[in-house]
């Protein structure tokens, strides 16, 4: 299959790199120092499941130059979505699938409104990031990717994509029958994990062990469940309990990517993760006081970081 990786960071670099490693036709889209490093040195991945180096990769800074694509693997940060949408338009062929791996839930509505049936639902689980241009570090979480058509219909293109990912022994790939529910289940975890981690500025081992911050985490989970159910998604209280059990098994030094960005003074996905929940709650007339507190506390830090990069 012919893949384009739109967003060659920790997520796109890892999943795109593994696809290229098994011989799929993969082109990375990158800019600046990342582009130059990919051109001159290839892609390096340090991973808990085994390091690898792709000495030569296909890479471009011109998305519109890519044609006849089977899959666009969209792995940008959520605040880059609008520009990505504009740049993806010339890339689409009749059968091109867009597989988004962004955090949050608002992006899927925007993508489906713009591109309709080209868009699959998708999510991934991995802890990876760039430590230098074209150098990915995968530090935790066995890589997992889920995707499917939005409304549970049989799909040859989903079968083809699944076949490609299934050749990669380090990645677990699945096609949940209800991809919307699967995405909300991930959002349930990442919203509470990111929010409580960022507001306490502590790794998971600390905030899950402190009675007060643990209670905050649990309240955040239940608020996400309430908003999902108001939107017709069948998250349950058992879903929240399952996330809490997973958090209790997570290695204690783990931090969410949004938390890391905020602690380092960088722009983060606060709006896509916590802000989005507050907006969806207001639209559904649901009370989410814990997440409103987290959002209002973190928003000045986010605004300060964005002024630095404006």
Tab-separated table of C-alpha atoms in Angstrom:
chain	number	residue	atom	x	y	z
A	1	UNK	CA	0.000	0.000	0.000
A	2	UNK	CA	1.014	3.595	-0.499
A	3	UNK	CA	1.161	5.496	2.816
A	4	UNK	CA	1.844	9.154	3.618
A	5	UNK	CA	2.784	9.991	7.199
A	6	UNK	CA	1.444	13.476	7.932
A	7	UNK	CA	3.187	14.474	11.145
A	8	UNK	CA	6.561	12.779	11.572
A	9	UNK	CA	6.909	13.102	15.327
A	10	UNK	CA	6.957	10.445	18.020
A	11	UNK	CA	3.760	8.730	16.850
A	12	UNK	CA	4.034	9.174	13.090
A	13	UNK	CA	7.748	8.438	13.164
A	14	UNK	CA	7.263	5.174	15.029
A	15	UNK	CA	4.273	3.755	13.137
A	16	UNK	CA	5.490	5.044	9.770
A	17	UNK	CA	8.966	3.729	10.470
A	18	UNK	CA	7.677	0.246	11.246
A	19	UNK	CA	5.585	0.239	8.047
A	20	UNK	CA	8.619	1.293	6.006
A	21	UNK	CA	10.752	-1.338	7.751
A	22	UNK	CA	8.506	-4.150	6.460
A	23	UNK	CA	8.594	-2.778	2.914
A	24	UNK	CA	5.412	-0.731	2.600
A	25	UNK	CA	5.590	2.321	0.317
A	26	UNK	CA	5.868	5.094	2.926
A	27	UNK	CA	6.538	8.810	2.411
A	28	UNK	CA	7.093	11.022	5.440
A	29	UNK	CA	5.965	14.650	5.421
A	30	UNK	CA	8.304	16.840	7.450
A	31	UNK	CA	9.784	20.327	7.603
A	32	UNK	CA	12.768	22.212	8.972
A	33	UNK	CA	15.450	20.342	10.856
A	34	UNK	CA	13.355	17.186	10.914
A	35	UNK	CA	13.167	17.224	7.095
A	36	UNK	CA	16.895	17.759	6.679
A	37	UNK	CA	17.776	15.028	9.166
A	38	UNK	CA	15.450	12.546	7.456
A	39	UNK	CA	17.037	13.363	4.099
A	40	UNK	CA	20.630	13.090	5.276
A	41	UNK	CA	20.567	10.504	8.076
A	42	UNK	CA	17.315	8.608	7.725
A	43	UNK	CA	15.000	7.740	10.624
A	44	UNK	CA	16.318	6.420	13.938
A	45	UNK	CA	13.995	4.804	16.481
A	46	UNK	CA	15.084	3.841	19.991
A	47	UNK	CA	12.448	1.481	21.357
A	48	UNK	CA	11.817	-0.675	24.390
A	49	UNK	CA	10.993	-3.408	21.868
A	50	UNK	CA	14.181	-3.029	19.831
A	51	UNK	CA	15.995	-0.132	18.162
A	52	UNK	CA	16.121	0.287	14.404
A	53	UNK	CA	17.550	2.648	11.797
A	54	UNK	CA	16.164	3.333	8.320
A	55	UNK	CA	19.165	4.822	6.555
A	56	UNK	CA	17.114	5.997	3.577
A	57	UNK	CA	13.483	7.109	3.689
A	58	UNK	CA	11.128	8.818	1.282
A	59	UNK	CA	10.418	12.294	2.614
A	60	UNK	CA	8.959	15.555	1.319
A	61	UNK	CA	7.908	18.961	2.584
A	62	UNK	CA	5.318	19.267	-0.213
A	63	UNK	CA	2.168	17.259	0.606
A	64	UNK	CA	0.505	18.283	-2.660
A	65	UNK	CA	3.227	16.417	-4.577
A	66	UNK	CA	1.930	13.068	-3.270
A	67	UNK	CA	-0.652	11.361	-5.466
A	68	UNK	CA	-2.472	8.018	-5.651
A	69	UNK	CA	-2.247	7.453	-1.914
A	70	UNK	CA	-4.018	4.581	-0.208
A	71	UNK	CA	-3.657	5.927	3.335
A	72	UNK	CA	-2.791	9.232	4.963
A	73	UNK	CA	-1.723	8.459	8.533
A	74	UNK	CA	-2.493	11.747	10.286
A	75	UNK	CA	-0.345	12.164	13.410
A	76	UNK	CA	-0.001	15.917	13.898
A	77	UNK	CA	-0.695	17.745	17.130
A	78	UNK	CA	-4.349	18.754	17.428
A	79	UNK	CA	-3.620	22.483	17.113
A	80	UNK	CA	-2.099	21.789	13.682
A	81	UNK	CA	-5.311	20.227	12.371
A	82	UNK	CA	-6.642	23.219	10.413
A	83	UNK	CA	-3.444	23.629	8.414
A	84	UNK	CA	-3.238	19.858	7.899
A	85	UNK	CA	-6.773	19.815	6.488
A	86	UNK	CA	-5.878	22.509	3.969
A	87	UNK	CA	-2.725	20.672	2.909
A	88	UNK	CA	-4.394	17.269	2.652
A	89	UNK	CA	-7.028	18.363	0.138
A	90	UNK	CA	-4.762	18.034	-2.939
A	91	UNK	CA	-3.484	14.672	-1.671
A	92	UNK	CA	-6.819	12.862	-1.808
A	93	UNK	CA	-7.536	10.372	-4.532
A	94	UNK	CA	-10.836	8.593	-5.000
A	95	UNK	CA	-9.890	5.744	-2.649
A	96	UNK	CA	-7.583	7.525	-0.200
A	97	UNK	CA	-8.318	6.780	3.457
A	98	UNK	CA	-7.435	9.261	6.194
A	99	UNK	CA	-6.500	7.466	9.417
A	100	UNK	CA	-6.215	10.021	12.256
A	101	UNK	CA	-4.227	9.219	15.394
A	102	UNK	CA	-4.846	12.512	17.190
A	103	UNK	CA	-5.805	12.883	20.837
A	104	UNK	CA	-9.252	14.116	21.830
A	105	UNK	CA	-12.630	13.827	20.081
A	106	UNK	CA	-13.370	17.158	18.376
A	107	UNK	CA	-10.967	16.474	15.493
A	108	UNK	CA	-13.010	13.572	14.130
A	109	UNK	CA	-16.081	15.774	13.653
A	110	UNK	CA	-14.013	18.372	11.823
A	111	UNK	CA	-12.336	15.794	9.580
A	112	UNK	CA	-15.591	14.032	8.726
A	113	UNK	CA	-17.287	17.348	7.943
A	114	UNK	CA	-14.445	18.200	5.543
A	115	UNK	CA	-13.646	14.827	3.965
A	116	UNK	CA	-16.688	12.628	4.555
A	117	UNK	CA	-16.193	8.951	3.810
A	118	UNK	CA	-12.438	9.293	3.324
A	119	UNK	CA	-12.096	9.427	7.118
A	120	UNK	CA	-11.722	6.385	9.328
A	121	UNK	CA	-11.982	6.452	13.086
A	122	UNK	CA	-8.639	5.710	14.685
A	123	UNK	CA	-6.522	5.794	17.808
A	124	UNK	CA	-3.188	4.540	19.040
A	125	UNK	CA	-1.522	3.754	22.341
A	126	UNK	CA	2.185	4.404	22.677
A	127	UNK	CA	4.523	6.648	24.654
A	128	UNK	CA	7.016	8.030	22.153
A	129	UNK	CA	8.465	11.403	21.222
A	130	UNK	CA	11.220	13.077	19.246
A	131	UNK	CA	14.436	13.502	21.196
A	132	UNK	CA	16.222	15.044	18.193
A	133	UNK	CA	15.367	15.637	14.535
A	134	UNK	CA	14.459	12.313	12.890
A	135	UNK	CA	15.192	10.490	16.168
A	136	UNK	CA	12.215	8.875	17.925
A	137	UNK	CA	12.326	7.514	21.459
A	138	UNK	CA	9.690	4.903	22.352
A	139	UNK	CA	9.881	4.682	26.137
A	140	UNK	CA	6.736	2.899	27.318
A	141	UNK	CA	3.461	1.186	26.328
A	142	UNK	CA	3.423	-1.650	23.812
A	143	UNK	CA	2.324	-0.068	20.504
A	144	UNK	CA	-1.342	-0.539	19.672
A	145	UNK	CA	-3.440	0.873	16.845
A	146	UNK	CA	-7.221	0.624	16.368
A	147	UNK	CA	-9.185	1.797	13.335
A	148	UNK	CA	-12.396	1.128	11.431
A	149	UNK	CA	-15.114	2.709	9.351
A	150	UNK	CA	-17.120	5.143	11.415
A	151	UNK	CA	-20.410	3.238	11.219
A	152	UNK	CA	-19.528	-0.435	11.570
A	153	UNK	CA	-19.684	-1.503	7.949
A	154	UNK	CA	-17.585	-4.126	6.191
A	155	UNK	CA	-14.653	-2.461	4.463
A	156	UNK	CA	-12.034	-3.919	2.107
A	157	UNK	CA	-9.764	-0.912	2.708
A	158	UNK	CA	-9.808	-1.507	6.461
A	159	UNK	CA	-8.916	-5.154	5.812
A	160	UNK	CA	-5.982	-4.055	3.625
A	161	UNK	CA	-4.657	-1.634	6.240
A	162	UNK	CA	-5.066	-4.250	8.961
A	163	UNK	CA	-3.130	-6.720	6.815
A	164	UNK	CA	-0.223	-4.271	6.547
A	165	UNK	CA	-0.049	-3.557	10.293
A	166	UNK	CA	-0.497	-7.239	11.152
A	167	UNK	CA	2.874	-7.977	9.547
A	168	UNK	CA	4.600	-5.914	12.258
A	169	UNK	CA	5.220	-8.133	15.269
A	170	UNK	CA	5.812	-5.224	17.672
A	171	UNK	CA	2.412	-3.608	16.947
A	172	UNK	CA	-1.012	-4.888	17.973
A	173	UNK	CA	-3.607	-3.779	15.407
A	174	UNK	CA	-7.366	-4.191	15.766
A	175	UNK	CA	-10.618	-3.085	14.138
A	176	UNK	CA	-13.177	-2.568	16.942
A	177	UNK	CA	-16.768	-2.830	15.667
A	178	UNK	CA	-17.635	0.472	17.381
A	179	UNK	CA	-14.636	2.721	16.739
A	180	UNK	CA	-16.405	5.761	18.215
A	181	UNK	CA	-16.742	3.955	21.554
A	182	UNK	CA	-13.105	2.825	21.354
A	183	UNK	CA	-11.984	6.421	20.795
A	184	UNK	CA	-14.021	7.610	23.775
A	185	UNK	CA	-12.484	4.863	25.920
A	186	UNK	CA	-9.034	6.211	25.083
A	187	UNK	CA	-10.206	9.804	25.588
A	188	UNK	CA	-11.533	8.807	29.019
A	189	UNK	CA	-8.032	7.824	30.054
A	190	UNK	CA	-6.042	10.577	28.375
A	191	UNK	CA	-8.313	13.429	29.480
A	192	UNK	CA	-8.098	12.518	33.169
A	193	UNK	CA	-4.439	11.451	33.007
A	194	UNK	CA	-3.322	14.614	31.198
A	195	UNK	CA	-5.424	16.973	33.273
A	196	UNK	CA	-4.576	15.690	36.733
A	197	UNK	CA	-0.921	15.132	35.789
A	198	UNK	CA	-0.599	18.679	34.462
A	199	UNK	CA	-2.359	20.397	37.339
A	200	UNK	CA	-0.383	18.469	40.002
A	201	UNK	CA	2.845	18.523	37.927
A	202	UNK	CA	3.564	15.017	39.213
A	203	UNK	CA	4.042	11.638	37.511
A	204	UNK	CA	1.283	9.062	37.740
A	205	UNK	CA	2.900	7.188	40.617
A	206	UNK	CA	2.627	10.284	42.815
A	207	UNK	CA	-0.859	11.538	41.964
A	208	UNK	CA	-2.478	8.077	42.092
A	209	UNK	CA	-1.015	7.491	45.581
A	210	UNK	CA	-2.095	10.798	47.115
A	211	UNK	CA	-5.710	10.489	48.390
A	212	UNK	CA	-6.735	13.988	47.301
A	213	UNK	CA	-5.268	13.874	43.782
A	214	UNK	CA	-6.498	10.281	43.330
A	215	UNK	CA	-10.003	11.488	44.182
A	216	UNK	CA	-9.610	14.284	41.618
A	217	UNK	CA	-8.619	11.726	38.990
A	218	UNK	CA	-11.661	9.572	39.770
A	219	UNK	CA	-14.009	12.576	39.597
A	220	UNK	CA	-12.527	13.532	36.230
A	221	UNK	CA	-13.166	10.019	34.899
A	222	UNK	CA	-16.805	10.078	35.946
A	223	UNK	CA	-17.303	13.492	34.339
A	224	UNK	CA	-15.997	12.174	31.000
A	225	UNK	CA	-18.377	9.214	31.235
A	226	UNK	CA	-21.305	11.566	31.887
A	227	UNK	CA	-20.488	13.714	28.842
A	228	UNK	CA	-20.059	10.671	26.599
A	229	UNK	CA	-23.399	9.244	27.655
A	230	UNK	CA	-25.086	12.597	27.047
A	231	UNK	CA	-23.766	12.362	23.488
A	232	UNK	CA	-25.179	8.869	22.988
A	233	UNK	CA	-21.932	6.958	23.558
A	234	UNK	CA	-22.212	3.882	25.773
A	235	UNK	CA	-19.352	4.486	28.163
A	236	UNK	CA	-20.128	3.032	31.587
A	237	UNK	CA	-18.971	3.380	35.157
A	238	UNK	CA	-17.172	0.074	34.561
A	239	UNK	CA	-15.164	1.886	31.858
A	240	UNK	CA	-13.979	4.365	34.493
A	241	UNK	CA	-13.078	1.544	36.877
A	242	UNK	CA	-11.106	-0.194	34.130
A	243	UNK	CA	-9.116	2.973	33.449
A	244	UNK	CA	-8.362	3.366	37.160
A	245	UNK	CA	-7.125	-0.228	37.270
A	246	UNK	CA	-4.859	0.452	34.279
A	247	UNK	CA	-3.503	3.613	35.897
A	248	UNK	CA	-2.680	1.631	39.032
A	249	UNK	CA	-0.573	-0.736	36.887
A	250	UNK	CA	1.213	2.023	34.941
A	251	UNK	CA	4.914	2.507	35.599
A	252	UNK	CA	5.145	5.216	38.273
A	253	UNK	CA	7.336	7.715	36.370
A	254	UNK	CA	4.929	8.030	33.413
A	255	UNK	CA	3.654	11.459	32.363
A	256	UNK	CA	1.189	12.333	29.613
A	257	UNK	CA	2.499	14.226	26.591
A	258	UNK	CA	0.234	17.217	27.338
A	259	UNK	CA	1.652	17.348	30.854
A	260	UNK	CA	5.234	17.213	29.584
A	261	UNK	CA	4.577	20.034	27.122
A	262	UNK	CA	3.013	22.258	29.781
A	263	UNK	CA	5.771	21.625	32.322
A	264	UNK	CA	8.386	22.546	29.713
A	265	UNK	CA	6.536	25.749	28.779
A	266	UNK	CA	5.545	24.524	25.302
A	267	UNK	CA	2.131	24.801	23.600
A	268	UNK	CA	0.063	21.767	24.504
A	269	UNK	CA	-3.154	19.931	23.655
A	270	UNK	CA	-5.032	21.481	26.582
A	271	UNK	CA	-7.841	22.720	24.323
A	272	UNK	CA	-8.289	19.382	22.555
A	273	UNK	CA	-8.289	17.352	25.736
A	274	UNK	CA	-9.663	19.321	28.700
A	275	UNK	CA	-11.125	22.345	26.928
A	276	UNK	CA	-13.027	20.065	24.563
A	277	UNK	CA	-14.647	18.197	27.436
A	278	UNK	CA	-15.743	21.456	29.060
A	279	UNK	CA	-17.233	22.665	25.757
A	280	UNK	CA	-19.045	19.375	25.120
A	281	UNK	CA	-20.367	19.408	28.703
A	282	UNK	CA	-21.733	22.913	28.365
A	283	UNK	CA	-23.423	22.018	25.067
A	284	UNK	CA	-25.087	19.020	26.769
A	285	UNK	CA	-25.911	20.959	29.964
A	286	UNK	CA	-23.726	18.594	32.010
A	287	UNK	CA	-21.828	19.742	35.116
A	288	UNK	CA	-18.078	18.989	35.065
A	289	UNK	CA	-16.646	21.029	37.973
A	290	UNK	CA	-13.406	19.052	38.285
A	291	UNK	CA	-12.478	19.482	34.641
A	292	UNK	CA	-13.587	23.117	34.698
A	293	UNK	CA	-11.190	23.679	37.609
A	294	UNK	CA	-8.348	21.896	35.776
A	295	UNK	CA	-8.998	23.827	32.566
A	296	UNK	CA	-9.234	27.254	34.208
A	297	UNK	CA	-6.094	26.567	36.259
A	298	UNK	CA	-4.006	25.486	33.272
A	299	UNK	CA	-5.329	27.948	30.684
A	300	UNK	CA	-3.081	30.891	31.713
A	301	UNK	CA	-0.017	28.634	31.353
A	302	UNK	CA	-1.177	27.561	27.909
A	303	UNK	CA	-1.772	31.163	26.824
A	304	UNK	CA	1.681	32.162	28.064
A	305	UNK	CA	3.321	29.321	26.100
A	306	UNK	CA	1.483	30.277	22.918
A	307	UNK	CA	2.516	33.909	23.223
A	308	UNK	CA	6.136	32.772	23.298
A	309	UNK	CA	5.718	30.945	19.992
A	310	UNK	CA	3.447	33.476	18.271
